[in-house]
PDB file of C-alpha atoms in Angstrom:
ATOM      1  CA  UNK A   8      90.456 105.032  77.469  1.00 83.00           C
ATOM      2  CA  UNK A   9      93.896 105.704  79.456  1.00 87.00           C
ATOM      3  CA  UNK A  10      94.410 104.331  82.260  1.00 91.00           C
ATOM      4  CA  UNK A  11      96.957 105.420  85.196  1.00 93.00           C
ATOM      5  CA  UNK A  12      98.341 102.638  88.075  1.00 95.00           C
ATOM      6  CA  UNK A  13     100.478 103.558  90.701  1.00 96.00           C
ATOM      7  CA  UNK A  14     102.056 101.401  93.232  1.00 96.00           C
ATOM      8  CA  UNK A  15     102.620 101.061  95.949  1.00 96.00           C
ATOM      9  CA  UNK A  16      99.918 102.657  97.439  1.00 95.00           C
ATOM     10  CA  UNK A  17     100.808 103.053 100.438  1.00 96.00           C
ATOM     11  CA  UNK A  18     104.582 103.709 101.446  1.00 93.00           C
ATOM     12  CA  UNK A  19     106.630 103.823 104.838  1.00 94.00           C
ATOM     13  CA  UNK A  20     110.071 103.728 104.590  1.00 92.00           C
ATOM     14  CA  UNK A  21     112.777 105.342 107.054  1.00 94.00           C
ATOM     15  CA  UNK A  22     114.645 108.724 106.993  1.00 95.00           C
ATOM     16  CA  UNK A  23     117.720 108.401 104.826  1.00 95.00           C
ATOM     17  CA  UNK A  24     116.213 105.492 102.465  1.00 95.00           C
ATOM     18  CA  UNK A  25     115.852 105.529  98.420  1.00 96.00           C
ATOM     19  CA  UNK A  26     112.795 104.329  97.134  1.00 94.00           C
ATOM     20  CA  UNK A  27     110.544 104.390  93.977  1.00 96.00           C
ATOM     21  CA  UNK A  28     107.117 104.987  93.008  1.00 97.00           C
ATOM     22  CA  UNK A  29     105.905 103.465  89.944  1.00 97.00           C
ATOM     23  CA  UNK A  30     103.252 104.701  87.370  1.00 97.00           C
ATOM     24  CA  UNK A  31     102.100 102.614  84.519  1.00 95.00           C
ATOM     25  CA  UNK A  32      99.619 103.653  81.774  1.00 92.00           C
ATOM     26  CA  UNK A  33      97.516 101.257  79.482  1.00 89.00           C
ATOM     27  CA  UNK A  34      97.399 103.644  75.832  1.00 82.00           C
ATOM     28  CA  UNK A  35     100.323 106.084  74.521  1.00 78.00           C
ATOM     29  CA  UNK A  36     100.214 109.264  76.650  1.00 76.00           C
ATOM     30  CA  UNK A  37     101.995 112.456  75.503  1.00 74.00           C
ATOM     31  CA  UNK A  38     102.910 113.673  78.285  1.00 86.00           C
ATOM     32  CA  UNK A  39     103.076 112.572  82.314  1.00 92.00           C
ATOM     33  CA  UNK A  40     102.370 114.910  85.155  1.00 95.00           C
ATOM     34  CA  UNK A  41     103.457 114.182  88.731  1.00 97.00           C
ATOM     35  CA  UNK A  42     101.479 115.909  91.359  1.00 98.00           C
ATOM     36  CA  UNK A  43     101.965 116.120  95.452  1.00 98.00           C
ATOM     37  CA  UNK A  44      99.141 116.301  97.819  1.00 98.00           C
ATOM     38  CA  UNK A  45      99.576 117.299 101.469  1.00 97.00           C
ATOM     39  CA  UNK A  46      96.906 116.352 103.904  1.00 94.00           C
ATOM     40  CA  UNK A  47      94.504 118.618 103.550  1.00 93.00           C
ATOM     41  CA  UNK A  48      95.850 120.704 101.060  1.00 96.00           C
ATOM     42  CA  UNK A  49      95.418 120.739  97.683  1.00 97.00           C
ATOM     43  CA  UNK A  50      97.320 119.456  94.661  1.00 97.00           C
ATOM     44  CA  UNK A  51     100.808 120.842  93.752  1.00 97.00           C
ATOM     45  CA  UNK A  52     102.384 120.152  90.272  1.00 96.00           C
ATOM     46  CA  UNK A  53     105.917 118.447  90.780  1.00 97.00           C
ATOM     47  CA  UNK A  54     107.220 117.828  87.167  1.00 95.00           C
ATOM     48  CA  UNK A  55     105.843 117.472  83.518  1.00 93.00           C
ATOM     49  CA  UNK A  56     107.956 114.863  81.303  1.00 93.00           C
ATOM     50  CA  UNK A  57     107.537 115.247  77.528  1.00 86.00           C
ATOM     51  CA  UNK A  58     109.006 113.000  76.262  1.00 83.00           C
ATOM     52  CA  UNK A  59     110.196 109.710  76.115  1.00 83.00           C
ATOM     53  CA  UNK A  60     113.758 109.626  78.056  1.00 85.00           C
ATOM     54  CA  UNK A  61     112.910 112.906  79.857  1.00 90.00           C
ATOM     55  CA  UNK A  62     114.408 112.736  83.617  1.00 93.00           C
ATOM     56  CA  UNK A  63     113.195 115.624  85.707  1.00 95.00           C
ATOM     57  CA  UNK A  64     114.890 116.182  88.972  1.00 96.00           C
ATOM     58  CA  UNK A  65     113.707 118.407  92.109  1.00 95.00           C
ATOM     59  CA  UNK A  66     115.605 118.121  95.648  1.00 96.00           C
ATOM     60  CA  UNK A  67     115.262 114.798  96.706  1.00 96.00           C
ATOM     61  CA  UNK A  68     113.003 113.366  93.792  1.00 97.00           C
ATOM     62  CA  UNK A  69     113.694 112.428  90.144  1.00 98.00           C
ATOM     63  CA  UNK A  70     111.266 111.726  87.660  1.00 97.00           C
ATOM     64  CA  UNK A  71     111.592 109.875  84.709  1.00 96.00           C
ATOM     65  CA  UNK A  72     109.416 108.881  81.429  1.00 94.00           C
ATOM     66  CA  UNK A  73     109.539 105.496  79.175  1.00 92.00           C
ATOM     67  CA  UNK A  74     107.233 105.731  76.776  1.00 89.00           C
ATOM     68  CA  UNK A  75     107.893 102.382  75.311  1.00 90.00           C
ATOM     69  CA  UNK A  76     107.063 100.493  78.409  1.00 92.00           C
ATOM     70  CA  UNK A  77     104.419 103.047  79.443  1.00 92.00           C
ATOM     71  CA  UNK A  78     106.052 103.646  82.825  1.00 94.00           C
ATOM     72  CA  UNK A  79     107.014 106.971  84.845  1.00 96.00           C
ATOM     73  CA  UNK A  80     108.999 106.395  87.787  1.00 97.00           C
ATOM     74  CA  UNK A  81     109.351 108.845  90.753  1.00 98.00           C
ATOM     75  CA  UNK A  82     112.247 108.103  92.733  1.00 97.00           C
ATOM     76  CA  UNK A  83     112.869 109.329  95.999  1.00 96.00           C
ATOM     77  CA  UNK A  84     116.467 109.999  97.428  1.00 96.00           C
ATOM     78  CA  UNK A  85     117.792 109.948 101.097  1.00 94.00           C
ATOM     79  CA  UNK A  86     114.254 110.643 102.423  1.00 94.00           C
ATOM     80  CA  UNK A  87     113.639 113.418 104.780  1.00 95.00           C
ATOM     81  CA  UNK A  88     110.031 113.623 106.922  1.00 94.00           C
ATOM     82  CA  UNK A  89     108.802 116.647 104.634  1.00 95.00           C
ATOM     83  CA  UNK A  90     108.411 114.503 101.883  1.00 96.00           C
ATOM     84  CA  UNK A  91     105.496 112.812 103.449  1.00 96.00           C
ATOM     85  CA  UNK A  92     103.061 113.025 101.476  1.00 97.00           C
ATOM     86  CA  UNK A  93      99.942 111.297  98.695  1.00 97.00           C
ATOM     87  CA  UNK A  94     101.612 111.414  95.453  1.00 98.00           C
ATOM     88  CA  UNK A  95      99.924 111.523  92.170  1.00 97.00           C
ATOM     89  CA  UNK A  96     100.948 110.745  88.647  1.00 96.00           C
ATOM     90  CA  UNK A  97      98.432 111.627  85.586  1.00 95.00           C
ATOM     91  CA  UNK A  98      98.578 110.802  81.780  1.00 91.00           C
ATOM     92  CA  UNK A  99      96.701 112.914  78.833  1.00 86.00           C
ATOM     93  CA  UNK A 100      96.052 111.437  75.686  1.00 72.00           C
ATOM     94  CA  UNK A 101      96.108 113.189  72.215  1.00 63.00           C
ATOM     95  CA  UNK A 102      95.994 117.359  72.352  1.00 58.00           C
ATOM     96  CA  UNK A 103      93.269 117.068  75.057  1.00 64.00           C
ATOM     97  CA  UNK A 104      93.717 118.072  77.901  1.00 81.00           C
ATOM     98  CA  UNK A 105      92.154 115.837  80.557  1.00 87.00           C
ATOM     99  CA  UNK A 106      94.306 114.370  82.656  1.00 90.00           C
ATOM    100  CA  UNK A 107      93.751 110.654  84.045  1.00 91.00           C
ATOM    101  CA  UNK A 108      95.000 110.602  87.126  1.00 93.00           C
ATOM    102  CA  UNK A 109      96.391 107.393  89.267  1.00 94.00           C
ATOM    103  CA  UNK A 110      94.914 106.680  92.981  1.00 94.00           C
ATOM    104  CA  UNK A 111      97.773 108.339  94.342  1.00 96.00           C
ATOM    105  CA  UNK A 112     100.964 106.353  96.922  1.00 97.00           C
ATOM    106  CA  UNK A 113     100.542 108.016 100.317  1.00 96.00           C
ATOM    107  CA  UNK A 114     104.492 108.293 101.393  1.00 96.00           C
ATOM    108  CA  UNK A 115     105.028 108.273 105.519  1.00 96.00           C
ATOM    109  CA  UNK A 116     108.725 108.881 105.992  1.00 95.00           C
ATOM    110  CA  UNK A 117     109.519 107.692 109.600  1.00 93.00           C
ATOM    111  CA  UNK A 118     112.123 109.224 111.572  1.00 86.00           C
TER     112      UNK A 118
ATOM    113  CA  UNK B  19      98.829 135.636  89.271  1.00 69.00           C
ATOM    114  CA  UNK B  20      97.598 135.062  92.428  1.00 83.00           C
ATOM    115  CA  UNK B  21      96.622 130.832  91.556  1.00 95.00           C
ATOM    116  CA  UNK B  22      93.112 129.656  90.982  1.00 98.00           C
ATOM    117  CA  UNK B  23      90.752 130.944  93.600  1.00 98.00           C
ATOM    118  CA  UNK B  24      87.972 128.960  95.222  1.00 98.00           C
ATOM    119  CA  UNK B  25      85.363 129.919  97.708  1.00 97.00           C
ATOM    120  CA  UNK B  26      84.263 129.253  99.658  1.00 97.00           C
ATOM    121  CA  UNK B  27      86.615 126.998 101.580  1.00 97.00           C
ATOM    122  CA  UNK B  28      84.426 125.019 103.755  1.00 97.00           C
ATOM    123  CA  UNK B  29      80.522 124.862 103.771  1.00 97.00           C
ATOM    124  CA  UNK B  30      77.984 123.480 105.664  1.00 98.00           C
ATOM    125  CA  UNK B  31      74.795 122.562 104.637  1.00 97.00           C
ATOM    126  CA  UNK B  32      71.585 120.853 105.239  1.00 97.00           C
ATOM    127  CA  UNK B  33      70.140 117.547 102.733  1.00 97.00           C
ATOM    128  CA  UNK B  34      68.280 119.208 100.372  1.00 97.00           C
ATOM    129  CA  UNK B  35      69.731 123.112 100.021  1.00 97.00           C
ATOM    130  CA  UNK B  36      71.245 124.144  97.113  1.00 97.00           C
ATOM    131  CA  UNK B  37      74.737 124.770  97.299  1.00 98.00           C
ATOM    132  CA  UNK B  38      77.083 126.946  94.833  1.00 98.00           C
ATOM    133  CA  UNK B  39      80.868 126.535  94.638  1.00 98.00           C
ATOM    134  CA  UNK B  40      82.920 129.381  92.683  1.00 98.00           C
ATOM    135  CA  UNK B  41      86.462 129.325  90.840  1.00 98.00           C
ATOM    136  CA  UNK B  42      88.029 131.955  89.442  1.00 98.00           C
ATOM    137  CA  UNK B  43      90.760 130.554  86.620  1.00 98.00           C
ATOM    138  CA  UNK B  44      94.258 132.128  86.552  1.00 96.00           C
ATOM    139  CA  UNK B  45      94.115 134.422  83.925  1.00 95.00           C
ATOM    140  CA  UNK B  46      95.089 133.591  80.221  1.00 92.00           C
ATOM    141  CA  UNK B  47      94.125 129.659  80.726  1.00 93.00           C
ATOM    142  CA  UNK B  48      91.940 128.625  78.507  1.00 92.00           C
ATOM    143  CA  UNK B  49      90.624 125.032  80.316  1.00 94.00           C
ATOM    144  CA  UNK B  50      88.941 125.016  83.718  1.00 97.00           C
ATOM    145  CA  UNK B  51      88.201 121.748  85.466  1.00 97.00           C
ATOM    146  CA  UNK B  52      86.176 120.825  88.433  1.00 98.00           C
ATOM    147  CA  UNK B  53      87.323 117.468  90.250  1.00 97.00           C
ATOM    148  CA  UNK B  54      85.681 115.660  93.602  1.00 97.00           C
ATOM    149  CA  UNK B  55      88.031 113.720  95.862  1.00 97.00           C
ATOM    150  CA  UNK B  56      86.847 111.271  98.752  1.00 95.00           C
ATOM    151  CA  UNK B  57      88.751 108.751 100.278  1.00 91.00           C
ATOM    152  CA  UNK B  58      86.770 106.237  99.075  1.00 91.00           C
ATOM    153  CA  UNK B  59      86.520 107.593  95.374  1.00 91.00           C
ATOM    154  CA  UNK B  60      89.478 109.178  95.535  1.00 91.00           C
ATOM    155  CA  UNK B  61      89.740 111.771  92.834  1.00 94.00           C
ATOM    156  CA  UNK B  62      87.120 112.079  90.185  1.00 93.00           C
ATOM    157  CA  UNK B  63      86.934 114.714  87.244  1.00 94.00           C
ATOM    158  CA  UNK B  64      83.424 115.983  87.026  1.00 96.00           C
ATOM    159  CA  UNK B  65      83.343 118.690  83.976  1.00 96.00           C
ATOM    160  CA  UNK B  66      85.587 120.668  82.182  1.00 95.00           C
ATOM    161  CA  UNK B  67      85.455 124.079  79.631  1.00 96.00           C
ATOM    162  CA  UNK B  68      87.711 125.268  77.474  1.00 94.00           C
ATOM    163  CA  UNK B  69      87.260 128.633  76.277  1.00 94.00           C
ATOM    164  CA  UNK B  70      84.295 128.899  78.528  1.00 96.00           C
ATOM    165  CA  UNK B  71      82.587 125.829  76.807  1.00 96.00           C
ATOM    166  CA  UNK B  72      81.701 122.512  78.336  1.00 96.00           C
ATOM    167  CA  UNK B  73      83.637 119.931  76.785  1.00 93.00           C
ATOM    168  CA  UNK B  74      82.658 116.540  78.249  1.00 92.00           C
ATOM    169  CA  UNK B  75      81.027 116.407  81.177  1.00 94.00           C
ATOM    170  CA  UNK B  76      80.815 112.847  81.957  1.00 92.00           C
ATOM    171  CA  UNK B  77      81.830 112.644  85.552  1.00 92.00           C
ATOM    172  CA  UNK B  78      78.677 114.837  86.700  1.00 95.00           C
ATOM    173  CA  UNK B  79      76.999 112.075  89.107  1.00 88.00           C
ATOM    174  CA  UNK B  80      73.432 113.339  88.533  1.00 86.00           C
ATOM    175  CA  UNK B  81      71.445 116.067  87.117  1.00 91.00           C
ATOM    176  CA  UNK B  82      71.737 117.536  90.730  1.00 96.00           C
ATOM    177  CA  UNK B  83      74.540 118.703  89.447  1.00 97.00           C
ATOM    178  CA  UNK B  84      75.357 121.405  86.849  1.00 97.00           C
ATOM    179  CA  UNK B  85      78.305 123.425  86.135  1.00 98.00           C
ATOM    180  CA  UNK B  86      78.654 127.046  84.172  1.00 97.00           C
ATOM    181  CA  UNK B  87      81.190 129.181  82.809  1.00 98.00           C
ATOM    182  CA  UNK B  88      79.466 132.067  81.773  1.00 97.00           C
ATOM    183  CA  UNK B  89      83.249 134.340  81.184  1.00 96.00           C
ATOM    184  CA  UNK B  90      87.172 133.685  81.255  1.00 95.00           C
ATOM    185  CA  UNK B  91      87.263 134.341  84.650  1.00 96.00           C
ATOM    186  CA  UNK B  92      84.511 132.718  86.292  1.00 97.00           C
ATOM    187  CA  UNK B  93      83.078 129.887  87.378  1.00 98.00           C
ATOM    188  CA  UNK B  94      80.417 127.558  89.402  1.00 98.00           C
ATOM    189  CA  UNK B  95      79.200 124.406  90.355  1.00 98.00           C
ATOM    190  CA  UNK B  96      75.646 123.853  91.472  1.00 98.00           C
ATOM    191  CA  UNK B  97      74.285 120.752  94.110  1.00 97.00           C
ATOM    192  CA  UNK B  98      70.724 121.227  93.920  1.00 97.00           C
ATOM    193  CA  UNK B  99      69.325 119.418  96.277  1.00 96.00           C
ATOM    194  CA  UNK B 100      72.028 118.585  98.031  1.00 97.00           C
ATOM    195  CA  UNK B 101      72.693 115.033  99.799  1.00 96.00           C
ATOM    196  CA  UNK B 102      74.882 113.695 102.552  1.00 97.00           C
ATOM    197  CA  UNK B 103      76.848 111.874 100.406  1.00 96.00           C
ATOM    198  CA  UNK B 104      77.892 115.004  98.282  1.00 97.00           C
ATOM    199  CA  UNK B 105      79.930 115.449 101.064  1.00 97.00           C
ATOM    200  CA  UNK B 106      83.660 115.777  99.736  1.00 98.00           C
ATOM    201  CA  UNK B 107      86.341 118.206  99.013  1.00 98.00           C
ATOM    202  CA  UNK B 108      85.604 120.269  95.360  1.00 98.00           C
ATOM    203  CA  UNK B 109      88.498 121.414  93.586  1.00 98.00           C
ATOM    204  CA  UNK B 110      88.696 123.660  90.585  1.00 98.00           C
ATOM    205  CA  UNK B 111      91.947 123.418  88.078  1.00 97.00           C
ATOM    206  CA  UNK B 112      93.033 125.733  84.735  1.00 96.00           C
ATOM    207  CA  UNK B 113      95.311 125.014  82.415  1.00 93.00           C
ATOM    208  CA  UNK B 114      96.858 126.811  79.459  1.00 90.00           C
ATOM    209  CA  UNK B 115      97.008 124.284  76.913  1.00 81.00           C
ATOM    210  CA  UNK B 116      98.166 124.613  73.142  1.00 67.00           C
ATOM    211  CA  UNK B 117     101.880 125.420  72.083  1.00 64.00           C
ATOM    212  CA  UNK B 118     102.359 128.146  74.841  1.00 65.00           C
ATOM    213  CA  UNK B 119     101.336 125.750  77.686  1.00 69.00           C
ATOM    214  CA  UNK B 120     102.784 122.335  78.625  1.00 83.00           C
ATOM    215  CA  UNK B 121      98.992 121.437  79.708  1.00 86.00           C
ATOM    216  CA  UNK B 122     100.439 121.218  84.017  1.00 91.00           C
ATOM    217  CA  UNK B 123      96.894 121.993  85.990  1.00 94.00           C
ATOM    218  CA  UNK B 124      96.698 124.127  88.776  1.00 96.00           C
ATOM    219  CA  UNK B 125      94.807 123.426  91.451  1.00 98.00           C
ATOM    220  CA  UNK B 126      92.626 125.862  94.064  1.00 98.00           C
ATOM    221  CA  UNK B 127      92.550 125.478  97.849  1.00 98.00           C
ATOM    222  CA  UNK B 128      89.602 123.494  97.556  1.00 98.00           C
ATOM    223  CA  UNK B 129      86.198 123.458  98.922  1.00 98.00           C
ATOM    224  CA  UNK B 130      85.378 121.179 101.479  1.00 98.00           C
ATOM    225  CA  UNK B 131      81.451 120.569 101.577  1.00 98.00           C
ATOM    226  CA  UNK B 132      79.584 119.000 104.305  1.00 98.00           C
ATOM    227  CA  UNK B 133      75.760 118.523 103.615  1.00 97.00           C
ATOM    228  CA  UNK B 134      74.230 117.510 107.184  1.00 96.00           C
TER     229      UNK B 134
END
């Protein structure tokens, strides 16, 4: 059965900073899905990475997938207060597809 | 495609009515999922279909609790009776899976059910 870490799970950092959010998965995955809550609202679909190596980049964020270590990263750059935020990665496993999805890293950026 | 549509978007309701939460799917996907998210529980897949079938639905909590897909573009999830700590938001997902879908879900507003 996959299963889907994140940490931290809970984030402040300043405006301006770099951080990264890290996503670790216990059984191959195919593909990893990075998701952004807002309070209150529902769940928006940031990036899907494919495949191993795959760096997806968006404004601000980057996300990247190693297979071999079983780790997505989502980095953050410069931080602006709109990117507050819960953050989500998921895994599937085989063709299904179920996602598993991590508890989530609520961001605060402080100004 | 106007996204997957959910209604309705809040609810209140007294322990012990029966309670029905609807999804329409964006057209053409062929999986529809139904999650649960509390802050203690955080987010919790109930059931999924694909092509209108029930494929596992493991995360039900209780046979209070039953899901159908009777056509591509429709959905619901019963509570029957409902209790107080059914209380959380209900969200309903499709996907288009296969080799003309990269598998991303997309998520509805949300219901957000309070049972009294």
């Amino acid at each position: 059965e996959l299963k889907v870490e994140q940490n931290p799970l809970f984030l402040s950092m300043q405006e301006g900073k770099n951080y990264t959010i890290y996503c670790n998965y216990s059984t191959t995955s195919d593909r990893l899905y990075w998701y952004r809550q807002d309070p209150g609202k529902s769940l928006e679909s940031l990036f899907v990475l494919l495949s191993n190596g795959a760096v997806k980049q968006e404004g601000r964020l980057m996300a990247s997938l190693d297979t071999k270590a079983r780790l997505s990263t989502l980095h953050i750059t410069a931080a602006v207060h709109d990117l507050s935020a819960t953050y989500f990665c998921a895994g599937n496993t085989g063709t299904a597809s179920k996602l598993t999805f991590g508890t989530g890293t609520r961001l605060q950026v402080t100004l | 495609d106007a996204g997957v549509i959910q209604s309705p978007r809040h609810e209140v309701t007294e322990m012990g009515q029966e309670v029905t939460l609807r999804c329409k799917p964006i057209s053409g996907h062929d999986y529809l999922f139904w999650y649960r998210q509390t802050m203690m529980r955080g987010l919790e897949l109930l059931i999924y279909f694909n092509n209108n079938v029930p494929i596992d639905d493991s995360g039900m909590p209780e046979d209070r609790f039953s899901a159908k897909m009777p056509n591509a573009s429709f959905s619901t999830l019963k509570i029957q009776p409902s209790e107080p700590r059914d209380s959380a938001v209900y969200f309903c997902a499709s996907s288009l899976a296969g080799t003309s879908g990269n598998g991303i879900q997309y998520f509805g507003a949300g219901t957000r059910l309070s049972v009294l």
